[in-house]
CSV table of C-alpha atoms in Angstrom, one decimal:
chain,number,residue,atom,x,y,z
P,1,UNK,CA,-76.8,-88.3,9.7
P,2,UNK,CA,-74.4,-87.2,12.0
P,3,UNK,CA,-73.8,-88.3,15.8
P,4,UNK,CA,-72.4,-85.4,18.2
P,5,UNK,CA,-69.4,-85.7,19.3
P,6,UNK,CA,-69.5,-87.0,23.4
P,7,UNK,CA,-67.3,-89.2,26.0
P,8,UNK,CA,-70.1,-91.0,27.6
P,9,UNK,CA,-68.4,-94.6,26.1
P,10,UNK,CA,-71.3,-96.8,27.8
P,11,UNK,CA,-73.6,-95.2,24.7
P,12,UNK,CA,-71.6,-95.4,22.3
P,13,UNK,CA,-72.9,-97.4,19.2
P,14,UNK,CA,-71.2,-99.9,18.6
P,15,UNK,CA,-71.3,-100.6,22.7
P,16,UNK,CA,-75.6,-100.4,22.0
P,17,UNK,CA,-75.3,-102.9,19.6
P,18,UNK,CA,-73.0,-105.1,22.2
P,19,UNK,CA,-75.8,-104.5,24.9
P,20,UNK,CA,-78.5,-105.9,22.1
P,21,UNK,CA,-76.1,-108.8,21.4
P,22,UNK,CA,-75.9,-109.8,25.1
P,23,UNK,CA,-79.8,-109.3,25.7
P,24,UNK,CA,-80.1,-111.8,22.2
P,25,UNK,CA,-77.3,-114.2,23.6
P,26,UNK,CA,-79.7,-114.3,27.0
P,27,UNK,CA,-82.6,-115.1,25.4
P,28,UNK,CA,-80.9,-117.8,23.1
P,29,UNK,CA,-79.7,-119.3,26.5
P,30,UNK,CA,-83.3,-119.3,28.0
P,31,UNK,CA,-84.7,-121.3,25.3
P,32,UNK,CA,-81.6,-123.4,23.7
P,33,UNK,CA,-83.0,-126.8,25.1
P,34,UNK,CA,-86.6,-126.3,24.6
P,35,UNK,CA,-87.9,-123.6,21.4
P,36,UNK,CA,-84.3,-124.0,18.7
P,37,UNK,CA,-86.3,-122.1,16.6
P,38,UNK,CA,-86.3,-118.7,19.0
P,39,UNK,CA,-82.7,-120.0,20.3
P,40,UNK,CA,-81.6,-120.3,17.1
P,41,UNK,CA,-82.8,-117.0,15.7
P,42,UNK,CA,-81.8,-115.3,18.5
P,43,UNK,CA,-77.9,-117.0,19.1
P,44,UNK,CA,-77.4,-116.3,14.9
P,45,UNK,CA,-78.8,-112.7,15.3
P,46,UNK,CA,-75.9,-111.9,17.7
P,47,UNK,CA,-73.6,-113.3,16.4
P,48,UNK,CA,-74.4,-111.6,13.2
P,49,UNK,CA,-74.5,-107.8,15.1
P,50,UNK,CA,-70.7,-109.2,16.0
P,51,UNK,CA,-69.5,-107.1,12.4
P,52,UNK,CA,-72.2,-104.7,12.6
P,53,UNK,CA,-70.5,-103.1,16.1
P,54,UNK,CA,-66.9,-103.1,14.4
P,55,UNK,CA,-68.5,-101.4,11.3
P,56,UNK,CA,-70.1,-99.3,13.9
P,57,UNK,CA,-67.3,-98.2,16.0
P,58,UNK,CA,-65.4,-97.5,12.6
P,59,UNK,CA,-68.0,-95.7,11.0
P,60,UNK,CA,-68.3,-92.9,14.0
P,61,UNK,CA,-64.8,-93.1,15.2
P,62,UNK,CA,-66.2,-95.1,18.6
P,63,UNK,CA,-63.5,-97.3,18.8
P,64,UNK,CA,-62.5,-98.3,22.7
P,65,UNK,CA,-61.0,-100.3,24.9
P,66,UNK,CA,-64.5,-101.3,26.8
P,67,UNK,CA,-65.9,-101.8,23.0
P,68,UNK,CA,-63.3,-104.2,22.1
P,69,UNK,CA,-63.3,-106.0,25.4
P,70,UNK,CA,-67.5,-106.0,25.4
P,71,UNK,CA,-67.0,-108.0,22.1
P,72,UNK,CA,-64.5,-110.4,23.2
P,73,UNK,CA,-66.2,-111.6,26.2
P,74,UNK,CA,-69.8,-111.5,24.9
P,75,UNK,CA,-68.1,-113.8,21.9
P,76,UNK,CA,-66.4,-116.2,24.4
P,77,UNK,CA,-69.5,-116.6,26.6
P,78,UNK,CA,-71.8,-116.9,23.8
P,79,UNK,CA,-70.1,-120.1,22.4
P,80,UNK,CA,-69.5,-121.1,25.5
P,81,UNK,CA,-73.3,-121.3,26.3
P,82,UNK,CA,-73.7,-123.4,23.2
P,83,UNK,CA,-70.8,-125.9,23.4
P,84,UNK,CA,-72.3,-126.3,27.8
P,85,UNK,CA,-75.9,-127.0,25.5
P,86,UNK,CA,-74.2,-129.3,23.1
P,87,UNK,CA,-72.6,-130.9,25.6
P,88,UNK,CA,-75.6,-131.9,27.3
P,89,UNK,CA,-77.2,-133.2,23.8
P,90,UNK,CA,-74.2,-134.8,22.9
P,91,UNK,CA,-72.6,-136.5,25.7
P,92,UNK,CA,-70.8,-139.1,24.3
P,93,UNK,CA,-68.7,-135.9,22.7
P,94,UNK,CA,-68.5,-134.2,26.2
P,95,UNK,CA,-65.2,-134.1,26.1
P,96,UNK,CA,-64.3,-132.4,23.2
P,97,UNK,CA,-66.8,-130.0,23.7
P,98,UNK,CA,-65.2,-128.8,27.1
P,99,UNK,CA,-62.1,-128.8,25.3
P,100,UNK,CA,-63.4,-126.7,22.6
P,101,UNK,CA,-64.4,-123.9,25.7
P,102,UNK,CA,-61.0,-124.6,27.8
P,103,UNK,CA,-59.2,-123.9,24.5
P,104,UNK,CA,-61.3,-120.8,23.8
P,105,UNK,CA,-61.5,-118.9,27.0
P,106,UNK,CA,-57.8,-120.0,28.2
P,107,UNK,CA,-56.4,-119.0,25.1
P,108,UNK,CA,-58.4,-115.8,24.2
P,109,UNK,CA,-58.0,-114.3,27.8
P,110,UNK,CA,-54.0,-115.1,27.6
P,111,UNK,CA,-53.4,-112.9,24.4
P,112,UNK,CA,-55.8,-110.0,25.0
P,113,UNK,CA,-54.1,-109.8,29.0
P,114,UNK,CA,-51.0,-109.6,27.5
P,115,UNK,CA,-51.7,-107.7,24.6
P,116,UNK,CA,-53.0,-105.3,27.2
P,117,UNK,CA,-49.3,-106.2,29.2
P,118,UNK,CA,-47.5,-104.7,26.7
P,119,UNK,CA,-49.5,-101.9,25.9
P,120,UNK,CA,-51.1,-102.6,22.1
P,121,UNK,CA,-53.7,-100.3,21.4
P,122,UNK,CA,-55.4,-103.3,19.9
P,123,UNK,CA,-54.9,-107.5,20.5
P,124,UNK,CA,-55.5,-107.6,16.7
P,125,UNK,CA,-52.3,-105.4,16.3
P,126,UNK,CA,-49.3,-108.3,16.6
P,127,UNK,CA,-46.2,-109.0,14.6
P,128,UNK,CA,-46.5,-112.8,13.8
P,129,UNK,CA,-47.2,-113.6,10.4
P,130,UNK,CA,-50.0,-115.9,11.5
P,131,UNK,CA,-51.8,-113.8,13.6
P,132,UNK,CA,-51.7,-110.9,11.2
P,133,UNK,CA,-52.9,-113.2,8.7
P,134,UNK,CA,-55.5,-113.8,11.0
P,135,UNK,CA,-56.4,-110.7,11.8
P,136,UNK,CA,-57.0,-109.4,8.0
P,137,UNK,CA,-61.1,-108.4,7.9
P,138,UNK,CA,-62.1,-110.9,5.6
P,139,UNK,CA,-60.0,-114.1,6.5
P,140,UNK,CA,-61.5,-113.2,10.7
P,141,UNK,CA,-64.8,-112.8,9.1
P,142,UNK,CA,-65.1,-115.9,7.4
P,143,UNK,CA,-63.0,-118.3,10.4
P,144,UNK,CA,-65.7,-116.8,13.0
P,145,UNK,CA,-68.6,-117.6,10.3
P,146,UNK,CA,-67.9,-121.1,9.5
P,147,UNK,CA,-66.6,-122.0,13.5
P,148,UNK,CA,-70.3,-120.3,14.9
P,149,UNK,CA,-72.2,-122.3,11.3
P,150,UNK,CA,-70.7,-125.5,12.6
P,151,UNK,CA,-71.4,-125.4,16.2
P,152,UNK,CA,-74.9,-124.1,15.0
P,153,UNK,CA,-75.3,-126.9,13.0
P,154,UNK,CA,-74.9,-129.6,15.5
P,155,UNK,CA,-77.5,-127.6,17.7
P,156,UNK,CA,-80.3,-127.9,14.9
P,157,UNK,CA,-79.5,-131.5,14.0
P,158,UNK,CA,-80.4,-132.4,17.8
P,159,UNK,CA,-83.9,-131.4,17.0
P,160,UNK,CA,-84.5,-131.6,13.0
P,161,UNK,CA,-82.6,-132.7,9.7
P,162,UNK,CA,-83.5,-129.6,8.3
P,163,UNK,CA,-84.1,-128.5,4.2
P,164,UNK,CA,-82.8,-132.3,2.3
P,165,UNK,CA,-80.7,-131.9,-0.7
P,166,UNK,CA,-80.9,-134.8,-3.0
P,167,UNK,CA,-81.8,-136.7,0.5
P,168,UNK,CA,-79.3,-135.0,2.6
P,169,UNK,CA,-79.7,-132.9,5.4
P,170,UNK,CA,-78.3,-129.3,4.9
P,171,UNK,CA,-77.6,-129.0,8.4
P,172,UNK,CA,-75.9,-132.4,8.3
P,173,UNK,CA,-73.3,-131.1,5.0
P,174,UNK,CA,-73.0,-127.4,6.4
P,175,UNK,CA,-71.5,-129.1,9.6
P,176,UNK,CA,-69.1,-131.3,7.6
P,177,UNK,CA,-67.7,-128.7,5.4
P,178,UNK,CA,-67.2,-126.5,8.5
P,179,UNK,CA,-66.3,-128.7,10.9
P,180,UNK,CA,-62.3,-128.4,9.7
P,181,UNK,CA,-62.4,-125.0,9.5
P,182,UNK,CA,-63.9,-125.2,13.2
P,183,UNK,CA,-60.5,-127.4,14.1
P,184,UNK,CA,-58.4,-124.8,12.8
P,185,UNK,CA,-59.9,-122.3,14.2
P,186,UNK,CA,-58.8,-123.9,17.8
P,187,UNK,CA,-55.7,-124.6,16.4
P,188,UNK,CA,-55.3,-120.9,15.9
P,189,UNK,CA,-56.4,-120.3,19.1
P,190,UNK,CA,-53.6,-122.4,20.6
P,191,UNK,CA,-50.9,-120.5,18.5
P,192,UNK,CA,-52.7,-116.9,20.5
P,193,UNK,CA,-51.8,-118.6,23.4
P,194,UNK,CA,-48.4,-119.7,22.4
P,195,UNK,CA,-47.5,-116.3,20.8
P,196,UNK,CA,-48.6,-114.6,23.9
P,197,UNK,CA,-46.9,-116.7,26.1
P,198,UNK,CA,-43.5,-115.8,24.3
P,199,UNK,CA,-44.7,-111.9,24.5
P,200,UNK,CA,-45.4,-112.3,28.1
P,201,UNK,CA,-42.3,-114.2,29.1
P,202,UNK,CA,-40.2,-111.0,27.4
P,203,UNK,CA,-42.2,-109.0,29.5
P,204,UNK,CA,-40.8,-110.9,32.6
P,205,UNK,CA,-37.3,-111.2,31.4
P,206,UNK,CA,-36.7,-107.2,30.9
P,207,UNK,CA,-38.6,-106.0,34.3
P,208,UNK,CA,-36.2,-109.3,36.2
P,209,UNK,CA,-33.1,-107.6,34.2
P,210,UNK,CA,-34.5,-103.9,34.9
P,211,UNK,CA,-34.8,-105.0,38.9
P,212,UNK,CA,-31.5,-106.5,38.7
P,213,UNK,CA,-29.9,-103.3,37.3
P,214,UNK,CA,-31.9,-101.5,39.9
P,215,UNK,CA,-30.3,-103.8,42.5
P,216,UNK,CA,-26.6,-104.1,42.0
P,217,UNK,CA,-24.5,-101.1,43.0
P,218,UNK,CA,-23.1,-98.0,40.9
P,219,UNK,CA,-19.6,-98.4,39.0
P,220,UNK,CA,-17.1,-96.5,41.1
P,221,UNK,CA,-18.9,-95.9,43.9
P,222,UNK,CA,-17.8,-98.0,47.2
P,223,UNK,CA,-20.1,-100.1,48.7
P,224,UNK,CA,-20.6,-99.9,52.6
């Protein structure tokens, strides 16, 4: 079926399915430390509708700036509400779990600023090998699955082992076997902030050399 053509970016779809994914990420909050069940279907649900907006926007050519900065921050502050809840239920690991956000925000907000700086139509467009690696569907796909899984994992555990296998929790091995990917995942997120931080510093070293071009006087003309 087709979707007529129009400007009005607040309704486009992809940006409907971003509203849905805050309204889900809300409810998630409300109930995190009391229902996991609702919590829990509600947090996976919208994290889930994450690829169904970028199929979304690709699908009817909806694409934007707002979309792509809607996704970014309701990712950031979706985690962030469960690392401040797992935090609480884990204090001994309070620490690492305000690391986790500090790493996440800090680093996140540094590349897409400065991809914006320097004029990218998108922050997923860069020329370092790693962060086009990165940036390839699949390999994104997969490094967001397993880094939400894990965090998911050690929500559920606070309140139920979950299905056994051969006497094992499942939530107990699911968070195991993603917990390194989760590591490298902030690892990554440490090398957006150091690549932007070299982008950013360029920026500043051309518009100091531009003012100082700007500043010192013409050849062959006398100075009064």
């Amino acid at each position: 079926m087709a979707i007529a053509e129009h400007d009005n970016v607040f309704i486009f779809v992809p940006n409907l399915i971003g509203y849905a994914r805050i309204v889900l990420a809300l409810i998630a909050f409300w109930f995190m430390s009391t229902n996991y069940v609702i919590s829990g279907w509600c947090y996976v649900t919208s994290a889930l509708l994450d690829a169904v907006d970028g199929h979304a926007a690709r699908a009817f050519n909806q694409s934007t700036r707002f979309g792509a900065m809607l996704d970014q921050l309701t990712d950031r502050c979706g985690t962030t509400g469960l690392l401040v809840t797992l935090a609480y239920f884990y204090p001994r690991y309070m620490f690492w779990f305000q690391l986790s956000i500090a790493i996440d925000v800090a680093c996140h907000w540094l590349f897409m600023q400065t991809s914006v700086v320097v004029g990218r139509s998108s922050h997923k467009v860069n020329d370092n090998f790693i962060m086009r690696l990165y940036y390839q569907k699949d390999v994104l796909t997969f490094m967001c699955c397993v880094n939400e899984l894990f965090y998911v994992c050690l929500y559920l555990l606070h309140f139920t082992y979950g299905p056994l296998i051969f006497g094992a929790s499942l939530f107990k091995i699911l968070a195991f076997l993603t917990g390194p990917f989760a590591v490298l995942k902030a690892l990554i997120s440490v090398m957006h902030a150091y690549v932007a931080g070299i982008d950013l510093a360029a920026v500043d070293v051309r518009e100091r050399q531009e003012r100082r071009q700007k500043s010192e006087p013409v050849s062959g003309k006398k100075v009064e």
